[in-house]
PDB file of C-alpha atoms in Angstrom:
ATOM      1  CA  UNK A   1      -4.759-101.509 -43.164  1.00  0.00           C
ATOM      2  CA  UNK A   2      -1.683-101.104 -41.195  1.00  0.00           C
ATOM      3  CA  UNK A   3      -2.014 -98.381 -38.062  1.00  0.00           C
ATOM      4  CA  UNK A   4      -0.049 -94.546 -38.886  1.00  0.00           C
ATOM      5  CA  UNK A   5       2.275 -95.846 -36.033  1.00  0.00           C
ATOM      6  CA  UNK A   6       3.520 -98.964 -37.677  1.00  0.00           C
ATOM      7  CA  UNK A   7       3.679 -97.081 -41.089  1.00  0.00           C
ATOM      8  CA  UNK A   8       5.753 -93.565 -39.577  1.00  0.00           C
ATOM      9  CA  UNK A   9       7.843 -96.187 -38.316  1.00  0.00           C
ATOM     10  CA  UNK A  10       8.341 -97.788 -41.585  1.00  0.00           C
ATOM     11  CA  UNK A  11       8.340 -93.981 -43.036  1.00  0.00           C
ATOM     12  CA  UNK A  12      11.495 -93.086 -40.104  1.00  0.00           C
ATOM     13  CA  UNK A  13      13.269 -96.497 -41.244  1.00  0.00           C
ATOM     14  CA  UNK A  14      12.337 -98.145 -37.744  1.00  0.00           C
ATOM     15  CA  UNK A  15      11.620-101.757 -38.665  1.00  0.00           C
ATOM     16  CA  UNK A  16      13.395-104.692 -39.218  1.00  0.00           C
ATOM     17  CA  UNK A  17      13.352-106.692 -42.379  1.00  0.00           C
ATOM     18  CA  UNK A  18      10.444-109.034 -42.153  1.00  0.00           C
ATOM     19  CA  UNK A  19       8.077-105.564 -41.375  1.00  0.00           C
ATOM     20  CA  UNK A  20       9.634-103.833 -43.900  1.00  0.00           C
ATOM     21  CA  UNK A  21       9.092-105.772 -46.657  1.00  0.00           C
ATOM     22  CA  UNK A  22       5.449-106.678 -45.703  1.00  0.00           C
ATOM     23  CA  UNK A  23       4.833-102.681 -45.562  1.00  0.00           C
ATOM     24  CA  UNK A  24       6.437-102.289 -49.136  1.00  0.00           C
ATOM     25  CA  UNK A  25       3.988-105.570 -50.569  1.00  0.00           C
ATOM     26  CA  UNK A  26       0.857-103.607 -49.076  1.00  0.00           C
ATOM     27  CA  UNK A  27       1.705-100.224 -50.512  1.00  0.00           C
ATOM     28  CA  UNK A  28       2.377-101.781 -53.821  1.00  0.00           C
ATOM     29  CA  UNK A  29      -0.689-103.658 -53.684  1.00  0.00           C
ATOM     30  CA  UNK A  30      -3.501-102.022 -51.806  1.00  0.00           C
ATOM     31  CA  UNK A  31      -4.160 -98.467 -52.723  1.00  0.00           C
ATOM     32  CA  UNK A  32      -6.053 -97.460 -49.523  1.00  0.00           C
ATOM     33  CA  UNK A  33      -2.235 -98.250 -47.779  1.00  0.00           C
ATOM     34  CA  UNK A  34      -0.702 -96.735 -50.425  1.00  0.00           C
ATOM     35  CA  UNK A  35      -2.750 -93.504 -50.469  1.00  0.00           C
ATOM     36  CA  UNK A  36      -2.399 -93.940 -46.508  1.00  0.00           C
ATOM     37  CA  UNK A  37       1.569 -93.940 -47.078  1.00  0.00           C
ATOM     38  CA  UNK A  38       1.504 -91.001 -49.168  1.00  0.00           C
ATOM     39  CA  UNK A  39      -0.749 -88.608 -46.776  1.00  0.00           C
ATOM     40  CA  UNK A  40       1.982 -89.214 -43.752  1.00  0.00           C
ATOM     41  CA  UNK A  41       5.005 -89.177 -46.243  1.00  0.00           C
ATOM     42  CA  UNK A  42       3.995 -85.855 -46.942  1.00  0.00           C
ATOM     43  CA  UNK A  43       5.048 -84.361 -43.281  1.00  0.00           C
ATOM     44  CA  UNK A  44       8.316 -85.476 -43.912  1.00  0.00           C
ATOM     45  CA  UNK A  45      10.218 -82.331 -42.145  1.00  0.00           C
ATOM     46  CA  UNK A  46      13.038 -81.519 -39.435  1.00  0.00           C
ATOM     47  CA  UNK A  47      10.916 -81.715 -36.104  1.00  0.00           C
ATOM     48  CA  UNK A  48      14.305 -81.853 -34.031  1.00  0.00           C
ATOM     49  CA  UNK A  49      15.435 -78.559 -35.548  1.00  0.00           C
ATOM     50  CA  UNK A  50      11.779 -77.208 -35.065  1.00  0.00           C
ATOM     51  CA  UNK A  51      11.405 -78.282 -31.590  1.00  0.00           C
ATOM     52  CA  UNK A  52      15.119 -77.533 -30.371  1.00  0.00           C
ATOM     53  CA  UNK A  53      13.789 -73.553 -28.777  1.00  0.00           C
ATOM     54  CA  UNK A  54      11.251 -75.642 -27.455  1.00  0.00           C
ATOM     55  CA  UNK A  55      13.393 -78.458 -25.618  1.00  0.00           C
ATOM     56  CA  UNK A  56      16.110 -75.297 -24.907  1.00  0.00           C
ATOM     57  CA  UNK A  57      13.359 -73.206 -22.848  1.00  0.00           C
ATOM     58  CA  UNK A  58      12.214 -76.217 -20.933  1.00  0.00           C
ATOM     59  CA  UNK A  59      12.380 -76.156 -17.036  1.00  0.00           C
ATOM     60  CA  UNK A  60      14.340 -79.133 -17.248  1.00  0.00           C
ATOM     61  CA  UNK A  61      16.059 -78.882 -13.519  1.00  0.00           C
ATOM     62  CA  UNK A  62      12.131 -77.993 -12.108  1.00  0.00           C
ATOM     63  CA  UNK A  63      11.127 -81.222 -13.904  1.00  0.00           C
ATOM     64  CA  UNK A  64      14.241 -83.396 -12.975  1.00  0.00           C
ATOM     65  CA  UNK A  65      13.884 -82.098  -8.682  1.00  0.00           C
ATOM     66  CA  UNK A  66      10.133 -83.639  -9.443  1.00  0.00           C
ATOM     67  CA  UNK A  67      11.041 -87.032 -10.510  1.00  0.00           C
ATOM     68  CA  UNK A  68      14.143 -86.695  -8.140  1.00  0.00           C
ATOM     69  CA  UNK A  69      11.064 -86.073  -5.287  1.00  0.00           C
ATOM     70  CA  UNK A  70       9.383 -89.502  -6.285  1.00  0.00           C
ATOM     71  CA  UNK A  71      10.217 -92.143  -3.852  1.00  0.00           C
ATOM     72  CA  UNK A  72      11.826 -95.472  -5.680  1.00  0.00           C
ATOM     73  CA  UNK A  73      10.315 -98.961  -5.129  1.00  0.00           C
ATOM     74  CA  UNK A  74      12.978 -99.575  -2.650  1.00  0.00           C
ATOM     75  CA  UNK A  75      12.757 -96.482  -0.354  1.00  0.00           C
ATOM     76  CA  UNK A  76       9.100 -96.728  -0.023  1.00  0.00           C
ATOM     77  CA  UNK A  77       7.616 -98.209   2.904  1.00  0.00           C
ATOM     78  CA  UNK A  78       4.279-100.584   3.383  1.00  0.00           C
ATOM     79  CA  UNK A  79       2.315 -97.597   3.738  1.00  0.00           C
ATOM     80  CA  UNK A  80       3.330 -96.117   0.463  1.00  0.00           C
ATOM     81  CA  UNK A  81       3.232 -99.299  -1.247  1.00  0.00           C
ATOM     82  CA  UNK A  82      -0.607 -99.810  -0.422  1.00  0.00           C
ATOM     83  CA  UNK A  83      -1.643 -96.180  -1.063  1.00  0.00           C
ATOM     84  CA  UNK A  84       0.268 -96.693  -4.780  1.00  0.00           C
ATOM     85  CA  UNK A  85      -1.833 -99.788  -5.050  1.00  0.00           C
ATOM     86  CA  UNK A  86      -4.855 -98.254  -4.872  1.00  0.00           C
ATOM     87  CA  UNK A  87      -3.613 -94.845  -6.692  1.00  0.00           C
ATOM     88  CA  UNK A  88      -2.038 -97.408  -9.193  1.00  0.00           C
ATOM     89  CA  UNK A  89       0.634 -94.920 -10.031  1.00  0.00           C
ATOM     90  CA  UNK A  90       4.211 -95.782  -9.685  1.00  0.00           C
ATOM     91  CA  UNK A  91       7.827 -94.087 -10.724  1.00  0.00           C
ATOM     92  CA  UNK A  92       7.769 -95.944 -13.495  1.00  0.00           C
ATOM     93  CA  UNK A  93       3.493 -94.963 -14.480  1.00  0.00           C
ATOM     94  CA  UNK A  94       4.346 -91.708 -13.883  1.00  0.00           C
ATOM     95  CA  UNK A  95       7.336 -91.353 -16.416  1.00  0.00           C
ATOM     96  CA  UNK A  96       4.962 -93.731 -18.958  1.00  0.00           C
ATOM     97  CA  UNK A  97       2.646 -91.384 -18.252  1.00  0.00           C
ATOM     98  CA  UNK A  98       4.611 -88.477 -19.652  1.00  0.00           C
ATOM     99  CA  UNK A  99       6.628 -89.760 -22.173  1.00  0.00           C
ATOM    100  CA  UNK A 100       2.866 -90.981 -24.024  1.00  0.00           C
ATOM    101  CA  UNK A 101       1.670 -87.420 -23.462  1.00  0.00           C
ATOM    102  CA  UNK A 102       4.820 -86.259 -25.380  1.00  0.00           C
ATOM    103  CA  UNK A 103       4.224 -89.053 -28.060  1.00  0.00           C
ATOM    104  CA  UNK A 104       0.433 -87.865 -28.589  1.00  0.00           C
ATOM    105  CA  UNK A 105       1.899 -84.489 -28.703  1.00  0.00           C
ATOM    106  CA  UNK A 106       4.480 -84.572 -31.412  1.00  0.00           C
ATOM    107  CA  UNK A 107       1.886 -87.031 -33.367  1.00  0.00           C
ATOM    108  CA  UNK A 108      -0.680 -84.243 -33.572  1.00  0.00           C
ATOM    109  CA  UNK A 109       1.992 -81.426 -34.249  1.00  0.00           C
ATOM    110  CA  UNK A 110       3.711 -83.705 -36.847  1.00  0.00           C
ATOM    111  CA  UNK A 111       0.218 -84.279 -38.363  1.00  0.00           C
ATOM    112  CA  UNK A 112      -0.942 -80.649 -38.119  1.00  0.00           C
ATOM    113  CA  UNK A 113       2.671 -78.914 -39.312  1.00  0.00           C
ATOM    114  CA  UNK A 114       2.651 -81.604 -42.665  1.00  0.00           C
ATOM    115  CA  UNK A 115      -0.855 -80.281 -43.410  1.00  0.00           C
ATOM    116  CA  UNK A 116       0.517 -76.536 -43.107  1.00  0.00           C
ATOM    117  CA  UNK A 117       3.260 -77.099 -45.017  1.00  0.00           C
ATOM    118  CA  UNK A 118       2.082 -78.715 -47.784  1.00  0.00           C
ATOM    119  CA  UNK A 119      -0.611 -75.488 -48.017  1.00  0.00           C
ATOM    120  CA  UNK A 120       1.718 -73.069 -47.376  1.00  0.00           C
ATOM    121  CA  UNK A 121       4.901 -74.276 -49.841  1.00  0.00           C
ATOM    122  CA  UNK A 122       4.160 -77.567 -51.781  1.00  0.00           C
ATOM    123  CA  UNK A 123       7.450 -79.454 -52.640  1.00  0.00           C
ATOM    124  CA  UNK A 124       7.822 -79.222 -56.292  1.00  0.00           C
ATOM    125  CA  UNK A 125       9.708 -82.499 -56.417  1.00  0.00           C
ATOM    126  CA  UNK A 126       6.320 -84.139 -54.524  1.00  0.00           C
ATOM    127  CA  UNK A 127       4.044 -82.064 -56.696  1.00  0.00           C
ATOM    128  CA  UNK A 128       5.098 -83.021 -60.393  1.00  0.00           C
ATOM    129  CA  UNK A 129       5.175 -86.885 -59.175  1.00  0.00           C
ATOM    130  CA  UNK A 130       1.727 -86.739 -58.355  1.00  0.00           C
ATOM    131  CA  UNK A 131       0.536 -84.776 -61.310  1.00  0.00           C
ATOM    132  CA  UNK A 132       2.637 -87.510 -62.945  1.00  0.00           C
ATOM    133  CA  UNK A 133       0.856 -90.380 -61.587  1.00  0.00           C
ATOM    134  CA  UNK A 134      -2.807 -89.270 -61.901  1.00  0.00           C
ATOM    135  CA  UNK A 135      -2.414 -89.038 -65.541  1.00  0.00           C
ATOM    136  CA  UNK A 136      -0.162 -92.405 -66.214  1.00  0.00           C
ATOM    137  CA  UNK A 137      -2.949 -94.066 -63.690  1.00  0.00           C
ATOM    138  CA  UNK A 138      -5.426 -93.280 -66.758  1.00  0.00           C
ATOM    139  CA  UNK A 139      -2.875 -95.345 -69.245  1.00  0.00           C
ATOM    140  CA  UNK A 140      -3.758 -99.055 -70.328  1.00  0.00           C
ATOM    141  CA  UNK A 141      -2.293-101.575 -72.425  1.00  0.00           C
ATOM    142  CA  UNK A 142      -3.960-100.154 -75.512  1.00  0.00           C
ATOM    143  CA  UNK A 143      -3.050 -96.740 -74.827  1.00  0.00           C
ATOM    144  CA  UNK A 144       0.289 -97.761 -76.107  1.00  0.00           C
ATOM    145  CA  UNK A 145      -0.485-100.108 -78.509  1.00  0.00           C
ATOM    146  CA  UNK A 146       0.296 -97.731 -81.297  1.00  0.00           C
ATOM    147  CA  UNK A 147       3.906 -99.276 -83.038  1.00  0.00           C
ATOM    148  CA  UNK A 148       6.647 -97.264 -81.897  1.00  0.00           C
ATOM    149  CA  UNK A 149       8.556 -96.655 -85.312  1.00  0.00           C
ATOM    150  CA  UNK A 150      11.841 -97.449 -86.185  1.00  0.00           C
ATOM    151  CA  UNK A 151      14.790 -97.298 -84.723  1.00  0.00           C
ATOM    152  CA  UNK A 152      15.417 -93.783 -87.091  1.00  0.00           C
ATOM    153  CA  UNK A 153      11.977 -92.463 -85.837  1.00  0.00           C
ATOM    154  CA  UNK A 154      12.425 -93.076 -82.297  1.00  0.00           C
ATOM    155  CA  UNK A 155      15.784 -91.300 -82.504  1.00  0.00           C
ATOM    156  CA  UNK A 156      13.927 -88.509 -83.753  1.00  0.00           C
ATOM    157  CA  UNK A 157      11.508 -88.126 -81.517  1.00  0.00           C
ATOM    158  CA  UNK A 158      14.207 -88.369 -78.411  1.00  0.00           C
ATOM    159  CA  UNK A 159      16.484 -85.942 -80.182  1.00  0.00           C
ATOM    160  CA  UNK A 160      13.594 -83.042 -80.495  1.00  0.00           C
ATOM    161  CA  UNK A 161      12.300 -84.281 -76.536  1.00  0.00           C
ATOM    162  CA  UNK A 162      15.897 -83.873 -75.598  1.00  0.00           C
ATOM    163  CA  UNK A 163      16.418 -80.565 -76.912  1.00  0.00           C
ATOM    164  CA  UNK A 164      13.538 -79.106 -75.193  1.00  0.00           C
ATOM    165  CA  UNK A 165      15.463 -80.482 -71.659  1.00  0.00           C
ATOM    166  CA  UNK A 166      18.704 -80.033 -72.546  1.00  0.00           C
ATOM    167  CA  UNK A 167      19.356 -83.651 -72.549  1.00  0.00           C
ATOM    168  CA  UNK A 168      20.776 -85.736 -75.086  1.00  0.00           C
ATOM    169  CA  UNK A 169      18.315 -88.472 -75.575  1.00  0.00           C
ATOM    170  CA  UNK A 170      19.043 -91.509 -78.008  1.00  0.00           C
ATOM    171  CA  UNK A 171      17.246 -95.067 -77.917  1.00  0.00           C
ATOM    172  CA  UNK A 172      20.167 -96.878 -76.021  1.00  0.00           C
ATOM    173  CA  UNK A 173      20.347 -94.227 -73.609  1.00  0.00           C
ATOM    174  CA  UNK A 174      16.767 -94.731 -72.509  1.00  0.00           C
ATOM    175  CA  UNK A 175      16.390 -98.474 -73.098  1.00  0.00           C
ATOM    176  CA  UNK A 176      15.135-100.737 -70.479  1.00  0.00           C
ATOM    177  CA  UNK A 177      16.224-104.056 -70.217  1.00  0.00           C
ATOM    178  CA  UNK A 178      12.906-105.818 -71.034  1.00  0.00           C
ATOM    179  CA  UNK A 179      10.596-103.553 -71.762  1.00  0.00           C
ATOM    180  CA  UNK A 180       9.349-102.126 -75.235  1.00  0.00           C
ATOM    181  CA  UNK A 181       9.850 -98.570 -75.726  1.00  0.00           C
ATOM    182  CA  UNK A 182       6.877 -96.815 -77.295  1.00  0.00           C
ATOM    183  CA  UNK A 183       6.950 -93.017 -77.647  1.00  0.00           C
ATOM    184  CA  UNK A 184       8.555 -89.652 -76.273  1.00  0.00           C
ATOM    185  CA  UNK A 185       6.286 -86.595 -76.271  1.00  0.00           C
ATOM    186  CA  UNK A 186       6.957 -82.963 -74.258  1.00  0.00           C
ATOM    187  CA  UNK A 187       4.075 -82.078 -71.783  1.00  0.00           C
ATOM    188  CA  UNK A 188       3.993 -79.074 -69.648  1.00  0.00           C
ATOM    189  CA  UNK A 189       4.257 -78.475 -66.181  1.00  0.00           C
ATOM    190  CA  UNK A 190       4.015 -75.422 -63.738  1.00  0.00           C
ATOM    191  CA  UNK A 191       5.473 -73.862 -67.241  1.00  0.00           C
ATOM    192  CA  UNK A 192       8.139 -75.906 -67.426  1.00  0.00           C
ATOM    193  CA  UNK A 193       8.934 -78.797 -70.372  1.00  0.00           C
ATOM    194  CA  UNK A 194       7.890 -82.203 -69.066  1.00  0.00           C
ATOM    195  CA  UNK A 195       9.405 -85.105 -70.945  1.00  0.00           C
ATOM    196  CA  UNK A 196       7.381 -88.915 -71.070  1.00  0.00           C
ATOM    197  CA  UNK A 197       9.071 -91.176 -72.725  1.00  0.00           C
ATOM    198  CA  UNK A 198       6.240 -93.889 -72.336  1.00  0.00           C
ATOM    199  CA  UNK A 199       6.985 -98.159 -72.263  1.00  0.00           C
ATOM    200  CA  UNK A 200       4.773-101.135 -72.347  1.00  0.00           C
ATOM    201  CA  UNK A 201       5.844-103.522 -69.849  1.00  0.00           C
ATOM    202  CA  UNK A 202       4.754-107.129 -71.188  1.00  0.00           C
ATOM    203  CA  UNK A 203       4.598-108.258 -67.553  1.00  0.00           C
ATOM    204  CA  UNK A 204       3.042-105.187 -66.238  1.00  0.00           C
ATOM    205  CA  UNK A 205       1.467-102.753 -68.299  1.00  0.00           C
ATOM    206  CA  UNK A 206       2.296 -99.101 -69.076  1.00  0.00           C
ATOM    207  CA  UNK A 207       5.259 -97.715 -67.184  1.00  0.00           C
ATOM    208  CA  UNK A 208       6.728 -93.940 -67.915  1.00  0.00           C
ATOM    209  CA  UNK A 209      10.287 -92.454 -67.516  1.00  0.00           C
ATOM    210  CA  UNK A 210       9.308 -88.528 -66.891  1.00  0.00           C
ATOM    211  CA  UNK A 211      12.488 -85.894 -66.580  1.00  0.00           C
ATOM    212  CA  UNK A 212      11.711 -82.432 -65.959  1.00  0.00           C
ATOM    213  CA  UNK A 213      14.181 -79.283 -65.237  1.00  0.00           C
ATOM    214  CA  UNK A 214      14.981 -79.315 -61.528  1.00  0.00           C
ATOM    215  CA  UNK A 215      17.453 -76.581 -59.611  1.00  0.00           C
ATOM    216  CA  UNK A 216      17.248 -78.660 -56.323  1.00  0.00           C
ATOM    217  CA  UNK A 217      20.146 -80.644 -56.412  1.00  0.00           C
ATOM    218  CA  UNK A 218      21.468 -83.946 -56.439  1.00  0.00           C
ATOM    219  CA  UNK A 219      19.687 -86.680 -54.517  1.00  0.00           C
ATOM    220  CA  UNK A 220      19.745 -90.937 -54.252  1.00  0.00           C
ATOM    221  CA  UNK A 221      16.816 -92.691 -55.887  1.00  0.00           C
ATOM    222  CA  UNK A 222      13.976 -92.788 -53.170  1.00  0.00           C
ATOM    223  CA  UNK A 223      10.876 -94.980 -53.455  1.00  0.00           C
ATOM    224  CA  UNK A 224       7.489 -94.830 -53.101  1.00  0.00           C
ATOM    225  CA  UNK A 225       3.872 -95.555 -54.197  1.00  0.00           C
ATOM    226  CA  UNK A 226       1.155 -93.318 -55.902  1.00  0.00           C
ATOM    227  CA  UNK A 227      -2.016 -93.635 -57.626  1.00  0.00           C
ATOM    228  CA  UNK A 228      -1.347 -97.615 -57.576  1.00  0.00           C
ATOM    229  CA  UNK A 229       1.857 -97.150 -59.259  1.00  0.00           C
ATOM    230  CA  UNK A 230       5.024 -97.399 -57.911  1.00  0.00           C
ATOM    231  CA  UNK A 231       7.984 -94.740 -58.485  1.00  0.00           C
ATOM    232  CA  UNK A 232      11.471 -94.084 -58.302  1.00  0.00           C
ATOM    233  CA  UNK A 233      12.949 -91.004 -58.582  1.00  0.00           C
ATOM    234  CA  UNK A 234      16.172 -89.357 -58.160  1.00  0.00           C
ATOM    235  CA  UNK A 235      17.794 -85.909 -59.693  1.00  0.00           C
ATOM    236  CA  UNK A 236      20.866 -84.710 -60.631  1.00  0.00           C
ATOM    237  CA  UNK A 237      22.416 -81.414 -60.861  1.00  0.00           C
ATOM    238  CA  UNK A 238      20.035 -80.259 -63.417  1.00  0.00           C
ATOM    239  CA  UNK A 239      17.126 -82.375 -64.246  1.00  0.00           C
ATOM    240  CA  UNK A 240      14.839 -84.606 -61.715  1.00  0.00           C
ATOM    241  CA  UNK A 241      13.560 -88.091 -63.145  1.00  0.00           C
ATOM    242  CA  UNK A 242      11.300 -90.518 -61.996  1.00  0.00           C
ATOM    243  CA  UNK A 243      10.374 -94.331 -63.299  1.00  0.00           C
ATOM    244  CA  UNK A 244       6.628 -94.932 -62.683  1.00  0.00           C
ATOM    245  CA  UNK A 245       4.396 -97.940 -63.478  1.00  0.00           C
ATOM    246  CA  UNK A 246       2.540-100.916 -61.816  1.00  0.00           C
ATOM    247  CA  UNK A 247       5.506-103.430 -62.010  1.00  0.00           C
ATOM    248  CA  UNK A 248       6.368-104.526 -57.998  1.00  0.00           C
ATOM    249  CA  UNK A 249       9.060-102.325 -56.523  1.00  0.00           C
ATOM    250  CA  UNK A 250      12.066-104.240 -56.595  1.00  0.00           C
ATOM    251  CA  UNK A 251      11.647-104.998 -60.193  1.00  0.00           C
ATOM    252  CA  UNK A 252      11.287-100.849 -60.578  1.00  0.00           C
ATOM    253  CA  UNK A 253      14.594-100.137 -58.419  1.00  0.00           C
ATOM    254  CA  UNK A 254      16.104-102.551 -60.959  1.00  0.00           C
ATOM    255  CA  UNK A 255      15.136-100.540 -64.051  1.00  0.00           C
ATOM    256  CA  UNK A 256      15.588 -97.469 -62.668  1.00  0.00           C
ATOM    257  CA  UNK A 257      19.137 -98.281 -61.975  1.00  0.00           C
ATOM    258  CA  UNK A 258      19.574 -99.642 -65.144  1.00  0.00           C
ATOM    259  CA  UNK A 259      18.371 -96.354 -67.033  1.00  0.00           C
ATOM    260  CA  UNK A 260      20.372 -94.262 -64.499  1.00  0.00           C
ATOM    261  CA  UNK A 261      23.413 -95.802 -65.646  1.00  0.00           C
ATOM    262  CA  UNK A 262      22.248 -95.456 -69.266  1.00  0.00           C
ATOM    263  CA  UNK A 263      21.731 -91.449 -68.589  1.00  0.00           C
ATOM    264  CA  UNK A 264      24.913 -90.851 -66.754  1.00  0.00           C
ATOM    265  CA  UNK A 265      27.089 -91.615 -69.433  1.00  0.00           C
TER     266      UNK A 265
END
C-alpha cells in the first residue's frame, strides 16, 4: 500500500515516469490502492483560490522581521553555536519547522474540506461513475453470454437506446476494435436515461460503454480506477461517457479513443 503522500502526489501529477506508472499498475491491480486512490481523488478542489483571504490577511512583514531577527550560520558566534547545539534548532530547523506545520495543516484541511464537500454537493460526474461501477463489478463472463443478434437486431436496439439520449447510435459507431459487442439496454439514473451498451472482452471479461445526459461541459478523457475496474471518461457538450471494465489501463485509453472517434463523427 503506497502512503496518501506518494499517491496526492501522483493525484497533483508530481512524479516522474518510473513512479507513475508503478502507481497506475497498483490501482489497476490491488483494490485496497485503488479504493485508497478514489477516497483522496475525491477532494480534488481549488485550495489556492480557497486559501488566497487566508495567505492575503497574513502578517507577512511581522513574520518576515522574525526570520530577518534569526542570526545566520555565519554571524553567529561560538557561544551561539554551542547553545544551538544543545537547543538543536537552527535557521534552517526553524523554517523546516514551519513549512511541515503548514504541510500537516493543508493535509488535514484538504482531507476534512473533500469529506464536506462530497456531503454537502456530490459531483454528479463522480456520482453516476460509481453507481456505474458497483453494478458492472457484479457482471461475469456469463452474464453476457447471451448471443447478441444480428447485425439488424443490434441496430435496433442502438436506434431505440439512442433515441432515449438523443444520440444516434449504430453498430459501427460503437464498435470496439476487438471486442464483441453484446447488448444496449436504457437504465435510470437520478431520473435521467442511462445508456449500457455492454461488451465481452475475450482477454478481459465484461467491459461497458455508459452515456448519460450531462449539462457540464466539454472535458479531455481522464482516468481512473473503481470497484476493480478501470474507467475512462470524458463529455461533450451534451452527453458524458465513460468506458469501464477490468482490461489494464492503457489498453482502456486505447478503446476509449477509438470509440470517441467513432462517436464524433
Amino acid at each position: 500500500m503506497p502512503s496518501d503522500e506518494l499517491l496526492t502526489a501522483y493525484i497533483d501529477g508530481e512524479l516522474e515516469t518510473a513512479e507513475r506508472d508503478s502507481i497506475e499498475k497498483l490501482i489497476a491491480g490491488d483494490a485496497r490502492v485503488a479504493e485508497r486512490f478514489d477516497f483522496l481523488s475525491r477532494s480534488d478542489l481549488p485550495f489556492r483560490e480557497a486559501f488566497e483571504p487566508m495567505l492575503a490577511a497574513a502578517p507577512s512583514a511581522k513574520l518576515d522581521a522574525m526570520l530577518a531577527a534569526i542570526p545566520s550560520t555565519k554571524e553567529q558566534n561560538s557561544a551561539t553555536e554551542q547553545n544551538r547545539a544543545v537547543s538543536g534548532i537552527s535557521r534552517r530547523g526553524f523554517l523546516s519547522a514551519i513549512a511541515a506545520c503548514l504541510v500537516v495543516g493543508i493535509a488535514i484541511d484538504r482531507a476534512a474540506i473533500g469529506i464536506s464537500h462530497r456531503l454537502a454537493k456530490p459531483d454528479e460526474g463522480n456520482e453516476w461513475r460509481a453507481v456505474v461501477a458497483e453494478y458492472l463489478s457484479l457482471y461475469t463472463p456469463d452474464t453476457l453470454s447471451a448471443p447478441a443478434g444480428d447485425h439488424a437486431e443490434q441496430a435496433a436496439q442502438l436506434s431505440e437506446v439512442g433515441s432515449k439520449l438523443g444520440l444516434a447510435l449504430t453498430p459501427e459507431t460503437v464498435a470496439i476494435p476487438g471486442v464483441d459487442f453484446k447488448r444496449a439496454q436504457v437504465l435510470n439514473y437520478d431520473s435521467k436515461p442511462l445508456a449500457q451498451i455492454a461488451y465481452l472482452d475475450p482477454e478481459s471479461g465484461p467491459m461497458a460503454l455508459c452515456i448519460i445526459p450531462s449539462n457540464q461541459g466539454a472535458s479531455a478523457p481522464d482516468m481512473e480506477n473503481r470497484r476493480g475496474l478501470n474507467v475512462v471518461y470524458w463529455s461533450n457538450a451534451t452527453h458524458a461517457f465513460m468506458l469501464i471494465g477490468h482490461s489494464p489501463i492503457d489498453r482502456m485509453k486505447t478503446l476509449a479513443d477509438s470509440v470517441r472517434e467513432s462517436l464524433a463523427v
